[in-house]
């Protein structure tokens, strides 16, 4: 089907008959039902979606009909699909009625599709698809017209009830919670945590199934969102502001704008620094209170099943310990407040989320290693081993280590690589790690032979 047979959204008006429109779906709502006033005891079903055919023009579409037609159509199309709409009714928008709950569009009209008169199907023309696909990354509002998360927090309850645009990166995506209301209706709720260069964590709540499905596959810390017309409200339980996706909201994933590109670069930098992990890191427990013993595979499996921090003991060999690399890769300097890596010649922390970013930097220098530990069940990679735990484990201070010769550092490395160690470890979820988890060594020492024998006997009894 050739592209020239389609009518542009900008040219639509009620006098056009047998029109055919092609566009990419940029927004979609859940199916709803209402009692049919003409057929008592029957329900009418409806859902809406928004299609765009050029950088500046998009229009809302409403589908009405019986259960089979509306739910069948809704399940066949998704946000990001290119569709053709044949013979829709072009109607003037009524902002006093249903249209006030739909996304704001530049068109004076809306489209109505029904089973008897219209057809909606996936676009099959590759030239048209290629033309439309890039539009999914263009926000429906001016790319500079948004509130930063810092602006929202600073304005506080002054914004309660407001509908605004937000540009932010995805920090984490929670689990979808299912619930049943007091009148028996089923619902769902998903909370996404956002961040930018002014605020390290801000809640965005999704209630619509379509919005939840859009959010679930996103990659935290690698995704930027432009949320047009999010509702801002004060949450008394949190004593803070919260954003909510509603029926008027249009979410653009990874917008193709300068502002989004700058935020994406910042998100990547701050994620790689570990500052976001530090912000969410739960408090450590006393080492002496940790008693559960695991193999490496048990640690990894249990950590993946549990979103909370996992503390445990493992009897393993340290299989990677780069003590003989350059001193600058072993001894590092971090900001005392946010743990961001800094260079000693800087006067302030470069982490925009640091609580002390406008103050003279207070830094600490010490061992800062990523180590692997291994047993017969597997290897946990890139575990953090830092001072003062590292100093205790290695048996030397950072000053003593710096003065060692290359041969002495290599000898220290092999002291651990050839012996089984008793390692106390904390495991936390970490989306940026390939394994999805991150380990921190809380204590490490050469294992007592009797303890190792007892541990191995217990594993044999378990069939491990």
Coordinates of C-alpha atoms in Angstrom, one line a residue:
X1 CA 0.0 0.0 0.0
X2 CA 1.6 3.3 -1.1
X3 CA 2.2 6.0 1.4
X4 CA 0.5 8.7 -0.8
X5 CA -2.9 7.0 -0.3
X6 CA -3.0 8.0 3.4
X7 CA -4.5 11.3 4.6
X8 CA -2.3 13.3 6.9
X9 CA -3.6 13.8 10.4
X10 CA -3.2 17.6 9.9
X11 CA -5.6 17.4 7.0
X12 CA -8.4 15.5 8.7
X13 CA -11.8 17.1 9.0
X14 CA -15.4 15.8 9.5
X15 CA -16.4 16.2 5.9
X16 CA -13.8 13.6 4.7
X17 CA -15.3 10.2 4.1
X18 CA -13.6 6.9 3.6
X19 CA -10.3 8.3 5.0
X20 CA -7.3 6.2 5.6
X21 CA -4.7 7.2 8.2
X22 CA -1.3 5.7 9.0
X23 CA 0.5 6.4 12.3
X24 CA 2.6 5.0 15.1
X25 CA 0.9 4.4 18.4
X26 CA 2.4 6.6 21.1
X27 CA -0.1 6.1 23.8
X28 CA -2.8 3.6 24.8
X29 CA -5.3 3.2 27.6
X30 CA -6.9 0.1 29.2
X31 CA -10.2 -1.3 28.1
X32 CA -13.2 -0.1 30.1
X33 CA -16.9 -1.1 30.0
X34 CA -20.1 0.8 30.6
X35 CA -23.8 -0.3 30.9
X36 CA -25.4 0.0 27.4
X37 CA -28.4 2.3 27.8
X38 CA -30.0 1.0 24.6
X39 CA -29.6 -2.6 25.5
X40 CA -30.5 -3.1 29.2
X41 CA -28.3 -5.7 30.9
X42 CA -25.5 -5.4 28.2
X43 CA -22.2 -3.5 28.4
X44 CA -20.4 -1.4 25.8
X45 CA -16.6 -1.6 25.7
X46 CA -14.1 1.1 24.8
X47 CA -10.4 1.9 24.8
X48 CA -8.3 4.7 23.4
X49 CA -5.0 5.1 21.7
X50 CA -3.0 8.0 20.2
X51 CA -1.3 7.9 16.8
X52 CA 1.3 10.2 15.3
X53 CA 2.2 10.6 11.6
X54 CA 4.6 13.5 11.7
X55 CA 6.8 15.3 14.2
X56 CA 4.1 17.9 15.0
X57 CA 0.7 16.1 14.5
X58 CA -1.0 13.3 16.4
X59 CA -4.6 12.5 17.2
X60 CA -6.6 10.4 19.7
X61 CA -8.6 7.4 18.5
X62 CA -11.5 5.8 20.4
X63 CA -12.7 2.2 19.7
X64 CA -16.3 1.3 20.8
X65 CA -18.2 -1.9 20.5
X66 CA -18.9 -5.3 22.1
X67 CA -16.5 -7.2 24.4
X68 CA -15.1 -9.4 21.6
X69 CA -14.4 -6.6 19.2
X70 CA -12.9 -4.1 21.6
X71 CA -10.8 -6.5 23.6
X72 CA -9.7 -8.3 20.4
X73 CA -8.5 -5.0 18.9
X74 CA -6.8 -3.8 22.1
X75 CA -4.8 -7.1 22.4
X76 CA -3.7 -6.9 18.8
X77 CA -2.0 -3.5 18.9
X78 CA 0.6 -2.0 21.3
X79 CA 2.5 1.2 21.9
X80 CA 5.2 1.4 19.2
X81 CA 3.2 -0.4 16.5
X82 CA 2.6 1.3 13.2
X83 CA -1.1 1.0 12.2
X84 CA -3.5 1.9 9.4
X85 CA -7.0 3.2 10.3
X86 CA -9.5 2.9 7.6
X87 CA -12.9 4.7 7.4
X88 CA -12.9 6.2 11.0
X89 CA -15.5 8.8 11.9
X90 CA -13.8 12.2 12.3
X91 CA -15.5 14.1 15.1
X92 CA -14.9 17.4 16.7
X93 CA -13.3 17.2 20.2
X94 CA -15.5 17.9 23.2
X95 CA -13.2 19.1 25.9
X96 CA -16.2 19.3 28.4
X97 CA -16.8 15.6 28.1
X98 CA -14.6 12.5 27.4
X99 CA -11.8 14.4 25.6
X100 CA -10.7 16.1 28.7
X101 CA -9.5 12.8 30.0
X102 CA -7.5 12.1 26.8
X103 CA -4.0 13.3 25.9
X104 CA -3.9 16.8 24.7
X105 CA -3.4 16.9 20.9
X106 CA -2.8 19.6 18.3
X107 CA -5.7 18.4 16.2
X108 CA -9.3 19.8 16.7
X109 CA -10.7 16.4 16.0
X110 CA -10.7 12.8 17.3
X111 CA -11.2 9.5 15.5
X112 CA -13.9 7.0 16.3
X113 CA -13.7 3.4 15.1
X114 CA -16.3 0.7 15.3
X115 CA -16.5 -2.9 14.0
X116 CA -19.3 -2.1 11.5
X117 CA -17.6 0.8 9.7
X118 CA -13.9 0.9 10.4
X119 CA -10.8 -1.3 10.3
X120 CA -7.6 -1.0 12.3
X121 CA -4.6 -3.2 11.3
X122 CA -0.9 -3.3 11.5
X123 CA 0.8 -1.4 8.8
X124 CA 2.4 -3.6 6.1
X125 CA 4.1 -1.0 4.0
X126 CA 7.8 -0.9 4.8
X127 CA 8.4 2.6 3.5
X128 CA 5.6 4.0 5.7
X129 CA 6.9 2.0 8.7
X130 CA 10.4 3.3 8.2
X131 CA 9.1 6.9 8.1
X132 CA 7.0 6.5 11.2
X133 CA 9.3 4.6 13.5
X134 CA 11.6 7.5 14.4
X135 CA 8.5 9.5 15.6
X136 CA 8.2 7.3 18.7
X137 CA 11.3 9.0 20.2
X138 CA 10.0 12.6 19.8
X139 CA 8.2 14.0 22.8
X140 CA 4.7 15.4 22.3
X141 CA 5.6 18.6 24.2
X142 CA 8.5 21.0 23.7
X143 CA 11.6 19.1 24.8
X144 CA 12.7 22.1 27.0
X145 CA 9.3 22.3 28.7
X146 CA 9.7 20.1 31.8
X147 CA 10.3 20.1 35.5
X148 CA 13.5 18.6 36.9
X149 CA 13.0 16.4 39.9
X150 CA 14.7 19.0 42.0
X151 CA 12.2 21.6 40.8
X152 CA 9.3 19.3 41.9
X153 CA 10.9 18.7 45.3
X154 CA 11.7 22.4 45.8
X155 CA 8.1 23.5 45.0
X156 CA 6.7 20.8 47.2
X157 CA 3.0 21.1 48.0
X158 CA 2.6 24.1 45.7
X159 CA 2.5 21.6 42.8
X160 CA -0.1 19.4 44.5
X161 CA -2.7 18.4 41.9
X162 CA -0.7 19.9 39.0
X163 CA -0.2 18.2 35.7
X164 CA 3.4 18.8 34.4
X165 CA 6.0 17.3 32.1
X166 CA 9.0 15.5 33.6
X167 CA 12.4 14.4 32.1
X168 CA 14.1 11.8 34.3
X169 CA 16.1 8.6 34.1
X170 CA 14.8 5.2 35.4
X171 CA 16.6 4.2 38.6
X172 CA 14.6 1.0 39.4
X173 CA 11.4 -0.8 38.5
X174 CA 9.4 -2.4 41.3
X175 CA 7.2 -5.5 41.2
X176 CA 3.6 -5.1 39.9
X177 CA 1.2 -5.4 42.9
X178 CA -2.2 -6.9 42.2
X179 CA -5.2 -5.9 44.4
X180 CA -9.0 -6.1 44.7
X181 CA -11.1 -3.1 45.6
X182 CA -13.9 -3.2 48.2
X183 CA -16.4 -3.4 45.4
X184 CA -14.7 -6.4 43.8
X185 CA -12.8 -4.7 41.0
X186 CA -9.3 -5.9 40.3
X187 CA -6.4 -3.5 39.8
X188 CA -2.6 -3.3 39.7
X189 CA 0.1 -0.9 40.7
X190 CA 3.7 -0.4 39.7
X191 CA 6.2 2.0 41.3
X192 CA 9.1 3.2 39.3
X193 CA 12.0 5.1 40.9
X194 CA 13.3 8.0 38.8
X195 CA 16.5 10.1 39.2
X196 CA 18.3 13.0 37.5
X197 CA 21.2 15.3 38.3
X198 CA 19.3 17.0 41.1
X199 CA 17.5 14.2 43.0
X200 CA 18.7 10.6 43.5
X201 CA 15.3 8.9 43.9
X202 CA 11.7 10.0 43.1
X203 CA 8.6 7.9 42.9
X204 CA 6.5 7.5 39.7
X205 CA 3.3 5.4 40.1
X206 CA 1.5 3.5 37.3
X207 CA -2.0 2.2 37.7
X208 CA -3.0 1.5 34.0
X209 CA -2.1 -1.9 32.7
X210 CA -0.8 -0.4 29.5
X211 CA 1.5 2.0 31.3
X212 CA 2.8 -0.9 33.4
X213 CA 3.5 -3.0 30.3
X214 CA 5.4 -0.1 28.8
X215 CA 7.6 0.3 31.9
X216 CA 8.3 -3.4 32.8
X217 CA 10.9 -4.2 30.1
X218 CA 12.8 -0.9 30.5
X219 CA 16.5 -1.2 31.6
X220 CA 17.1 0.8 34.8
X221 CA 19.9 3.4 34.6
X222 CA 20.0 3.0 30.9
X223 CA 16.6 4.6 30.1
X224 CA 15.5 8.2 30.0
X225 CA 11.8 9.1 30.0
X226 CA 9.9 12.3 28.9
X227 CA 6.6 12.0 30.7
X228 CA 4.1 14.5 29.3
X229 CA 1.2 15.5 31.6
X230 CA 2.1 13.5 34.7
X231 CA 0.0 14.3 37.7
X232 CA 1.9 15.6 40.8
X233 CA 0.5 15.1 44.3
X234 CA 1.6 15.2 47.9
X235 CA 1.7 11.8 49.5
X236 CA 1.1 12.2 53.3
X237 CA 2.3 8.7 54.0
X238 CA 5.7 9.5 52.5
X239 CA 5.6 13.1 53.5
X240 CA 6.8 13.9 50.0
X241 CA 5.7 14.5 46.4
X242 CA 4.9 11.7 44.0
X243 CA 4.2 11.6 40.2
X244 CA 1.4 9.5 38.7
X245 CA 0.8 8.3 35.1
X246 CA -2.8 9.0 34.1
X247 CA -5.0 8.8 31.0
X248 CA -3.7 12.1 29.7
X249 CA 0.0 11.1 30.0
X250 CA 2.2 10.2 27.0
X251 CA 5.5 8.6 27.9
X252 CA 8.4 8.9 25.4
X253 CA 11.1 6.4 26.0
X254 CA 14.7 7.5 25.3
X255 CA 13.7 10.8 23.6
X256 CA 15.8 12.0 20.7
X257 CA 16.5 15.4 22.2
X258 CA 19.6 17.3 23.4
X259 CA 18.3 17.4 27.0
X260 CA 17.6 13.7 27.1
X261 CA 21.1 12.9 25.7
X262 CA 22.8 15.0 28.4
X263 CA 20.8 13.2 31.1
X264 CA 21.5 9.8 29.6
X265 CA 25.3 10.6 29.7
X266 CA 24.9 11.7 33.3
X267 CA 22.9 8.5 34.2
X268 CA 25.6 6.3 32.7
X269 CA 28.4 8.1 34.5
X270 CA 26.8 8.1 37.9
X271 CA 25.7 4.5 37.5
X272 CA 29.2 3.3 36.7
X273 CA 30.6 5.2 39.7
X274 CA 28.5 3.1 42.1
X275 CA 27.0 6.3 43.6
X276 CA 23.4 5.0 43.0
X277 CA 24.2 1.7 44.6
X278 CA 25.6 3.5 47.6
X279 CA 22.5 5.6 47.9
X280 CA 20.3 2.5 48.2
X281 CA 22.7 0.4 50.1
X282 CA 21.2 -1.1 53.3
X283 CA 23.1 -0.9 56.6
X284 CA 25.6 -3.7 57.3
X285 CA 24.9 -6.0 60.2
X286 CA 27.7 -7.0 62.7
X287 CA 29.9 -9.7 61.2
X288 CA 29.5 -11.8 64.3
X289 CA 25.8 -12.0 63.8
X290 CA 26.2 -13.7 60.3
X291 CA 26.0 -17.4 60.7
X292 CA 24.4 -18.9 57.6
X293 CA 26.9 -20.7 55.4
X294 CA 26.4 -21.0 51.6
X295 CA 28.1 -22.3 48.5
X296 CA 28.7 -19.7 45.8
X297 CA 25.8 -21.0 43.7
X298 CA 23.5 -20.9 46.7
X299 CA 24.5 -17.3 47.4
X300 CA 23.7 -16.2 43.9
X301 CA 20.4 -18.1 43.6
X302 CA 19.1 -16.9 47.0
X303 CA 20.2 -13.3 46.3
X304 CA 18.3 -13.3 42.9
X305 CA 15.2 -14.6 44.7
X306 CA 15.3 -12.0 47.4
X307 CA 15.2 -8.2 46.6
X308 CA 16.6 -7.5 50.1
X309 CA 20.3 -7.6 51.1
X310 CA 21.6 -11.2 51.8
X311 CA 24.3 -11.8 54.4
X312 CA 26.2 -15.0 54.5
X313 CA 29.5 -17.0 54.9
X314 CA 31.2 -18.9 52.1
X315 CA 34.3 -21.0 52.2
X316 CA 35.9 -20.2 48.8
X317 CA 39.1 -19.5 47.0
X318 CA 39.7 -15.9 45.9
X319 CA 40.2 -16.5 42.2
X320 CA 40.9 -12.9 41.1
X321 CA 42.9 -10.5 43.2
X322 CA 44.8 -7.9 41.2
X323 CA 47.3 -6.8 43.9
X324 CA 50.1 -6.7 41.4
X325 CA 48.5 -4.2 39.0
X326 CA 49.3 -0.5 39.2
X327 CA 48.9 1.0 42.7
X328 CA 46.3 3.5 41.4
X329 CA 44.0 0.5 40.6
X330 CA 44.4 -0.9 44.1
X331 CA 44.4 2.3 46.2
X332 CA 41.7 4.8 45.4
X333 CA 40.2 8.0 46.8
X334 CA 36.4 8.4 47.3
X335 CA 34.2 11.2 48.6
X336 CA 33.4 10.6 52.3
X337 CA 29.8 11.6 51.8
X338 CA 28.7 9.8 48.6
X339 CA 31.6 7.3 47.9
X340 CA 32.0 8.7 44.4
X341 CA 35.6 8.3 43.0
X342 CA 37.5 11.6 43.1
X343 CA 41.0 12.7 42.3
X344 CA 43.0 14.2 45.1
X345 CA 43.6 17.5 43.2
X346 CA 39.9 18.3 43.1
X347 CA 38.4 20.8 45.6
X348 CA 34.9 19.5 45.4
X349 CA 33.0 16.2 44.5
X350 CA 31.9 15.9 40.9
X351 CA 28.9 13.8 41.7
X352 CA 25.9 16.1 41.2
X353 CA 23.8 14.0 43.7
X354 CA 26.4 14.3 46.5
X355 CA 25.0 16.0 49.6
X356 CA 28.2 17.9 49.9
X357 CA 28.7 18.9 46.3
X358 CA 29.0 22.6 47.0
X359 CA 31.4 22.1 49.8
X360 CA 35.2 21.4 50.0
X361 CA 35.5 17.7 49.3
X362 CA 36.1 15.4 52.3
X363 CA 37.8 12.3 50.9
X364 CA 39.2 9.0 52.2
X365 CA 41.9 7.0 50.5
X366 CA 42.2 3.2 50.9
X367 CA 42.1 -0.2 49.3
X368 CA 39.5 -0.4 46.7
X369 CA 39.5 -3.8 44.9
X370 CA 37.1 -5.9 42.8
X371 CA 37.7 -9.6 43.5
X372 CA 36.2 -12.9 42.4
X373 CA 35.7 -15.8 44.7
X374 CA 35.1 -19.4 43.6
X375 CA 34.2 -22.8 45.0
X376 CA 33.2 -26.0 43.3
X377 CA 29.7 -24.6 42.5
X378 CA 30.6 -21.4 40.7
X379 CA 32.2 -18.0 40.8
X380 CA 30.9 -14.6 42.0
X381 CA 32.5 -11.9 40.1
X382 CA 33.5 -8.3 40.9
X383 CA 32.9 -8.3 44.6
X384 CA 34.0 -5.1 46.4
X385 CA 36.9 -5.4 48.9
X386 CA 37.6 -2.0 50.5
X387 CA 39.4 -0.6 53.5
X388 CA 39.4 -1.2 56.4
X389 CA 38.3 -4.8 55.6
X390 CA 41.0 -5.2 53.0
X391 CA 43.7 -3.9 55.4
X392 CA 42.7 -6.5 58.0
X393 CA 42.5 -9.3 55.4
X394 CA 45.8 -8.5 53.7
X395 CA 47.6 -7.8 57.0
X396 CA 49.0 -4.4 55.9
X397 CA 48.0 -0.7 55.7
X398 CA 47.8 1.2 52.5
X399 CA 51.0 3.0 53.3
X400 CA 52.8 -0.3 53.8
X401 CA 51.4 -1.7 50.6
X402 CA 52.5 1.3 48.6
X403 CA 56.1 0.7 49.8
X404 CA 56.1 -3.0 48.7
X405 CA 58.0 -4.1 45.7
X406 CA 56.3 -5.7 42.7
X407 CA 57.5 -9.1 43.8
X408 CA 56.2 -8.7 47.4
X409 CA 52.8 -7.7 46.1
X410 CA 52.7 -10.7 43.8
X411 CA 53.6 -13.0 46.7
X412 CA 50.8 -11.4 48.8
X413 CA 48.3 -12.1 46.0
X414 CA 49.3 -15.8 45.7
X415 CA 49.0 -16.2 49.5
X416 CA 45.2 -15.9 49.0
X417 CA 44.9 -17.5 45.6
X418 CA 46.3 -20.8 46.8
X419 CA 44.3 -21.1 50.0
X420 CA 40.6 -21.5 50.9
X421 CA 39.2 -18.4 52.7
X422 CA 36.3 -17.9 55.1
X423 CA 34.5 -14.9 53.5
X424 CA 31.6 -12.9 55.1
X425 CA 29.7 -11.3 52.3
X426 CA 26.7 -9.0 51.6
X427 CA 24.9 -9.5 48.3
X428 CA 22.5 -6.8 47.0
X429 CA 20.5 -6.4 43.7
X430 CA 22.4 -4.4 41.1
X431 CA 20.8 -4.0 37.7
X432 CA 24.1 -2.7 36.1
X433 CA 25.9 -6.0 36.9
X434 CA 25.6 -8.8 34.3
X435 CA 24.7 -11.2 37.0
X436 CA 22.1 -8.8 38.4
X437 CA 23.7 -8.9 41.9
X438 CA 26.7 -7.3 43.6
X439 CA 28.8 -8.6 46.4
X440 CA 30.6 -6.8 49.2
X441 CA 33.2 -8.6 51.3
X442 CA 32.6 -7.7 55.0
X443 CA 35.4 -9.9 56.4
X444 CA 38.0 -12.3 54.9
X445 CA 40.6 -14.6 56.5
X446 CA 42.3 -17.9 55.7
X447 CA 39.9 -20.6 56.7
X448 CA 40.6 -22.9 59.6
X449 CA 41.2 -26.5 58.4
X450 CA 38.7 -27.9 60.9
X451 CA 36.0 -25.6 59.8
X452 CA 36.6 -26.4 56.1
X453 CA 36.4 -30.1 56.8
X454 CA 33.1 -29.7 58.7
X455 CA 31.7 -27.5 55.9
X456 CA 32.7 -30.1 53.2
X457 CA 31.1 -32.9 55.2
X458 CA 27.9 -31.0 55.5
X459 CA 27.8 -30.4 51.7
X460 CA 28.3 -34.1 51.0
X461 CA 25.4 -34.9 53.2
X462 CA 23.3 -32.4 51.2
X463 CA 24.4 -33.9 47.9
X464 CA 26.3 -30.8 47.0

